[in-house]
mmCIF file of C-alpha atoms in Angstrom:
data_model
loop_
_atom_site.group_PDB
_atom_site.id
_atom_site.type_symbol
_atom_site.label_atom_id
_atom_site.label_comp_id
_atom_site.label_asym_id
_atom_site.label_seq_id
_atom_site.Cartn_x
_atom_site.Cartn_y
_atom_site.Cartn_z
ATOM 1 C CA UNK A 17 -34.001 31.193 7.077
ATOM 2 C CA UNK A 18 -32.910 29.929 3.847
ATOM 3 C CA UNK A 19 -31.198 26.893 3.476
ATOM 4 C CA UNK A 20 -27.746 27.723 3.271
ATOM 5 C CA UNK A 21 -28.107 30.180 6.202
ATOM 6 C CA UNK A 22 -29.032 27.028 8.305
ATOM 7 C CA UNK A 23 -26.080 25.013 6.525
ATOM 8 C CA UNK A 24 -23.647 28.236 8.271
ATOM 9 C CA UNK A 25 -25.444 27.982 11.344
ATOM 10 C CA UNK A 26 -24.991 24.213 11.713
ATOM 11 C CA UNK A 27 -21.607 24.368 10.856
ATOM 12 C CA UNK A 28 -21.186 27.208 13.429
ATOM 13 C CA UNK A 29 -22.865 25.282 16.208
ATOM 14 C CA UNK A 30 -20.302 22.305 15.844
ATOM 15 C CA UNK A 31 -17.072 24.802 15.931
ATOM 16 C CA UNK A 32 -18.754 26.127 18.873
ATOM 17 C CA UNK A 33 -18.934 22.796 20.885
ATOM 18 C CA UNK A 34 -23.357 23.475 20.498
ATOM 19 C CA UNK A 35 -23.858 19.766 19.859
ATOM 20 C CA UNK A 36 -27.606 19.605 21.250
ATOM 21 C CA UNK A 37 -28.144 22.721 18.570
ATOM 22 C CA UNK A 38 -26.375 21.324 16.134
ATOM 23 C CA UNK A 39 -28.441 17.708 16.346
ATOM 24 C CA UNK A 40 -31.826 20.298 15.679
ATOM 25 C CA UNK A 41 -30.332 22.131 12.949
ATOM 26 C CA UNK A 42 -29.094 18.850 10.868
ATOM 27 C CA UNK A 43 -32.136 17.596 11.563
ATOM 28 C CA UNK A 44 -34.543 20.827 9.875
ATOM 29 C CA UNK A 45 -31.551 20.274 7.086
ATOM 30 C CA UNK A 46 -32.522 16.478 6.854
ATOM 31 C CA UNK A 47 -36.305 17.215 6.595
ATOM 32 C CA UNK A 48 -35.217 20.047 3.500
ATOM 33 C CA UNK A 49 -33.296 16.890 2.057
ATOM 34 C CA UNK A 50 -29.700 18.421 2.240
ATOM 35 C CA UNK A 51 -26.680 16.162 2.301
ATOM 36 C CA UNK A 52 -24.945 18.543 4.922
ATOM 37 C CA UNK A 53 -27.782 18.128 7.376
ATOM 38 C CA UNK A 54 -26.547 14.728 7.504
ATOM 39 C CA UNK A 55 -23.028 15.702 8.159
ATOM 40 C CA UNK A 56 -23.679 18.198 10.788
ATOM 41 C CA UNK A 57 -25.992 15.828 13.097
ATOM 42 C CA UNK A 58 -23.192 13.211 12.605
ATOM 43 C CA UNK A 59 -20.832 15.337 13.264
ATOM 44 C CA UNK A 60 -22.879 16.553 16.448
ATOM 45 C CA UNK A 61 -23.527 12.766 17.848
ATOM 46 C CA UNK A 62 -19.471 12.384 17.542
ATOM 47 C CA UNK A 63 -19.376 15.297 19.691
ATOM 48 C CA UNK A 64 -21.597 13.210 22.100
ATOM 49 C CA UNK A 65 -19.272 9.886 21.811
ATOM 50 C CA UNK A 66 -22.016 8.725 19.467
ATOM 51 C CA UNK A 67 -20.275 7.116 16.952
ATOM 52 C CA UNK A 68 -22.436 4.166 15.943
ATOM 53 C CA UNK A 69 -25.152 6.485 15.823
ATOM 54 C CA UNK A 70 -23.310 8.628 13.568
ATOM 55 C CA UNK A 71 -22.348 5.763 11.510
ATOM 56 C CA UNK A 72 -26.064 4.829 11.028
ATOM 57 C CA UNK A 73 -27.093 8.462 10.146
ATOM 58 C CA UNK A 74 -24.289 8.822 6.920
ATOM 59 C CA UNK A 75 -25.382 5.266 5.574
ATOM 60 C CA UNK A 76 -28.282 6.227 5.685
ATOM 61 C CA UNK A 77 -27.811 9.925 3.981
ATOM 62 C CA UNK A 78 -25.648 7.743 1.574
ATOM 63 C CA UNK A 79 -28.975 5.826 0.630
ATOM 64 C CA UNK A 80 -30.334 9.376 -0.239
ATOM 65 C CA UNK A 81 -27.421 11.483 -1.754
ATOM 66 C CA UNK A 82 -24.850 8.519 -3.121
ATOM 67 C CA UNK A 83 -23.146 11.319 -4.954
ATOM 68 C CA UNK A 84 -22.447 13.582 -2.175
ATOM 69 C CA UNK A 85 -18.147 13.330 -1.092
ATOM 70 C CA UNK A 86 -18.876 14.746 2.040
ATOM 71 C CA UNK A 87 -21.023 12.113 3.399
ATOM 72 C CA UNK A 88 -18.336 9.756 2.786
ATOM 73 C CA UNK A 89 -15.998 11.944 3.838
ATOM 74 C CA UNK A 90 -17.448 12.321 7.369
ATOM 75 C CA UNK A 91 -18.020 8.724 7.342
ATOM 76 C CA UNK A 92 -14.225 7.629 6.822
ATOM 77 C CA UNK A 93 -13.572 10.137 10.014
ATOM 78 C CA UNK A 94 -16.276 8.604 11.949
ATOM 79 C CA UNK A 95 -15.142 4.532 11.298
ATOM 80 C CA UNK A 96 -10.992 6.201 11.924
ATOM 81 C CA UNK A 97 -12.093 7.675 15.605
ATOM 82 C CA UNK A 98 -13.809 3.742 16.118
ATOM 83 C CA UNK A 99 -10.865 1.835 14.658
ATOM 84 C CA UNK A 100 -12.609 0.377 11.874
ATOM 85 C CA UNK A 101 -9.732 1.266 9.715
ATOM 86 C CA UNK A 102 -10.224 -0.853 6.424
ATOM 87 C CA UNK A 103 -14.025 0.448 6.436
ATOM 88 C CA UNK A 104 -12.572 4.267 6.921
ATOM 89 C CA UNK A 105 -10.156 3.715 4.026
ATOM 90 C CA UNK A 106 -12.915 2.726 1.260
ATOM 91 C CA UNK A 107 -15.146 5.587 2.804
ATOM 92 C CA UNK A 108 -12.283 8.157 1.993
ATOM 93 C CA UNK A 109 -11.387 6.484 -0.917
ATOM 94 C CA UNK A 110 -14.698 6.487 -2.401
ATOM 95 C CA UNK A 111 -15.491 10.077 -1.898
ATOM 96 C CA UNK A 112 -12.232 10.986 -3.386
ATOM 97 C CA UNK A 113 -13.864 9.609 -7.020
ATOM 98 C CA UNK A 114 -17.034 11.570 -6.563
ATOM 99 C CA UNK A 115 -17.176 15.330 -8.025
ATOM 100 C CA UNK A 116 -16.399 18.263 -6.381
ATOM 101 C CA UNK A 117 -14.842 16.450 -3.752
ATOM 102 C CA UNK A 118 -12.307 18.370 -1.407
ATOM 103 C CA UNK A 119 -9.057 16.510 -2.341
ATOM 104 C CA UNK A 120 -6.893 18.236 0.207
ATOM 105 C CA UNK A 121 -9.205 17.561 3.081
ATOM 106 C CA UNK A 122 -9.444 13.854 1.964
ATOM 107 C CA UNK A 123 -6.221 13.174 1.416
ATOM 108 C CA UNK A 124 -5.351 14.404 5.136
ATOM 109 C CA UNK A 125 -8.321 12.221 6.375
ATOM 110 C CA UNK A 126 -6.471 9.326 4.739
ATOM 111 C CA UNK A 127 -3.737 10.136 6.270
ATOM 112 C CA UNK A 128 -5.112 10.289 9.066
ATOM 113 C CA UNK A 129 -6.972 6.381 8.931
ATOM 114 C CA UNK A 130 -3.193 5.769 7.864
ATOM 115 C CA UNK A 131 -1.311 7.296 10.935
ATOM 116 C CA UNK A 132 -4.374 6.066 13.566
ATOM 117 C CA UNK A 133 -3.123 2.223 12.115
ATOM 118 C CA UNK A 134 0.756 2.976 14.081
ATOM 119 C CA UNK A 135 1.946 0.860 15.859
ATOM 120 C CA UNK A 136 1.255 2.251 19.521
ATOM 121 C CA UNK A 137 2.347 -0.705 21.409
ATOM 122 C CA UNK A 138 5.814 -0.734 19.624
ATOM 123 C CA UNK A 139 6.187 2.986 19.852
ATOM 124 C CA UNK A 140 5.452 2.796 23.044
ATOM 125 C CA UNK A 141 7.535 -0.169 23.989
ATOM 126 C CA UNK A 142 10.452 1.229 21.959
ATOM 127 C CA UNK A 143 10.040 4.434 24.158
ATOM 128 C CA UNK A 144 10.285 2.219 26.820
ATOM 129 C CA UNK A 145 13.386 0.319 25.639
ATOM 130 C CA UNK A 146 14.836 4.153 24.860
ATOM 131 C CA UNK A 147 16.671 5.096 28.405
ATOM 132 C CA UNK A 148 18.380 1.762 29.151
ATOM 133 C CA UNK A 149 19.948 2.040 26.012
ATOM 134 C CA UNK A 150 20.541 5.982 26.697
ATOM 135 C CA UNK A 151 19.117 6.776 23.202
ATOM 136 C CA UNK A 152 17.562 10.039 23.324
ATOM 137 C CA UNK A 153 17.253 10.594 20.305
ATOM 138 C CA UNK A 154 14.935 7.620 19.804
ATOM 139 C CA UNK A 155 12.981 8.205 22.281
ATOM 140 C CA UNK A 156 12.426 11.713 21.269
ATOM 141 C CA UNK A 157 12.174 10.604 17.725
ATOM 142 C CA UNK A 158 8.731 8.274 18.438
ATOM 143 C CA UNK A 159 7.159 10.569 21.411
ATOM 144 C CA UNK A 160 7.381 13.215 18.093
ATOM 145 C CA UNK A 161 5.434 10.613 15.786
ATOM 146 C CA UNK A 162 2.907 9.792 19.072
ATOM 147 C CA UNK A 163 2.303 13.175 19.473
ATOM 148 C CA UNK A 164 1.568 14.008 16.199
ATOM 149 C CA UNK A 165 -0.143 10.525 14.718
ATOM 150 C CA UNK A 166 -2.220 11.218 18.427
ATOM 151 C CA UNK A 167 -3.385 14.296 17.537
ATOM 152 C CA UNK A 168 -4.302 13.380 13.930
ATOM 153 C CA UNK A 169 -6.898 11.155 15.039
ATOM 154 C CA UNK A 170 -8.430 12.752 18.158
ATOM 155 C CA UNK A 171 -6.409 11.059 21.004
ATOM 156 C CA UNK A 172 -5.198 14.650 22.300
ATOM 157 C CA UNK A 173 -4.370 13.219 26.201
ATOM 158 C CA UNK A 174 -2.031 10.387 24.273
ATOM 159 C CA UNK A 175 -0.919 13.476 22.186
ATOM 160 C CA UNK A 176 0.028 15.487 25.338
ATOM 161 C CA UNK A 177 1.978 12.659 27.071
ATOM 162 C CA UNK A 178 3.993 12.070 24.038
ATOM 163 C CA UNK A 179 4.063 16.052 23.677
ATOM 164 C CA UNK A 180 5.517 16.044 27.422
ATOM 165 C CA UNK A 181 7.742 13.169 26.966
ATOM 166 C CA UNK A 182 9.562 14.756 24.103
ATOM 167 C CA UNK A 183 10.087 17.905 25.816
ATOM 168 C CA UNK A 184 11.806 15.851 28.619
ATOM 169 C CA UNK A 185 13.860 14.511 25.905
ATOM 170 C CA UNK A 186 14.895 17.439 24.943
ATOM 171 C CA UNK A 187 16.101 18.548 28.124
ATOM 172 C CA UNK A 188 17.917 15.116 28.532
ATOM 173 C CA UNK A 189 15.944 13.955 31.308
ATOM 174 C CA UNK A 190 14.000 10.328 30.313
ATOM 175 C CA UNK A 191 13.727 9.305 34.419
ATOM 176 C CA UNK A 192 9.919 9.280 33.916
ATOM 177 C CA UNK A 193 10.490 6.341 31.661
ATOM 178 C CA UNK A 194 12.633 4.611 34.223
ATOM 179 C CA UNK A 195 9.562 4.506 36.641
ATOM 180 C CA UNK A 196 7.261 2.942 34.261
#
């Protein structure tokens, strides 16, 4: 199979939730010295909960292919879904300066670092706060952000509470906040 064949299969294997596949094919694209073999085993041990792992894989592509946006790119996702924000941020930004780099797909990855930095606790408090003061439209307004800020970065049960919460909102009925 030639090399981009296995760069489609790889790719294929992580949309498809094959992880364990996905680990073997980035690592026949590692051995052919490809930059995406790198990114789809990282991508792969994320899939796992790996993330250190995956952190230690793209440095270490990095040391090999320095020039290669995608590497950095994965790695600024990668140090977002572990909260290493300020590390994320100079991984995006640095593969933004590199050639050929995706723009679009950075920029919403830096968005991303941006919106996984929120302020939770306030929204959450503020949510909180929302019924005694009988301001729906507050509380709706930050379950919205939650939900979507949530989503951005992975947290998809956070997302659905907040999803939830606003749609109680909507309908005017906030007693679920009462009992928290």
């Amino acid at each position: 199979m030639s090399i981009q064949g296995l760069i489609d299969r790889g790719y294929r294997q992580l949309t498809d939730g094959n992880f364990e596949a996905a680990i073997t094919t980035g690592e026949r694209l590692i051995a052919k010295d490809t930059p995406d073999g790198y990114v789809i085993k990282a991508s792969a041990l994320m899939g796992f909960e790996e993330h250190e792992a995956a952190v230690n894989l793209l440095e270490e592509g990095l040391e090999r292919h320095a020039e290669d946006w995608m590497l950095y790119n994965t790695l600024g996702i990668v140090l977002t879904q572990m909260e290493r924000f300020e590390e994320a941020l100079l991984a995006l930004r640095q593969a933004a300066t590199l050639k050929e780099a995706d723009e679009t797909e950075i920029v919403l990855n830096i968005a991303a670092a941006l919106f996984a930095q929120e302020d939770f606790e306030g929204m959450l408090a503020a949510l909180a706060d929302g019924p005694q003061r009988e301001d729906t439209k507050l509380v709706m307004r930050h379950a919205h952000t939650l939900k979507s800020s949530a989503a951005m970065v992975g947290a998809m049960q956070l997302s659905a509470q907040a999803r939830q919460l606003e749609s109680e909102g909507k309908a005017g009925d906030l007693t679920r906040l009462d009992q928290a």
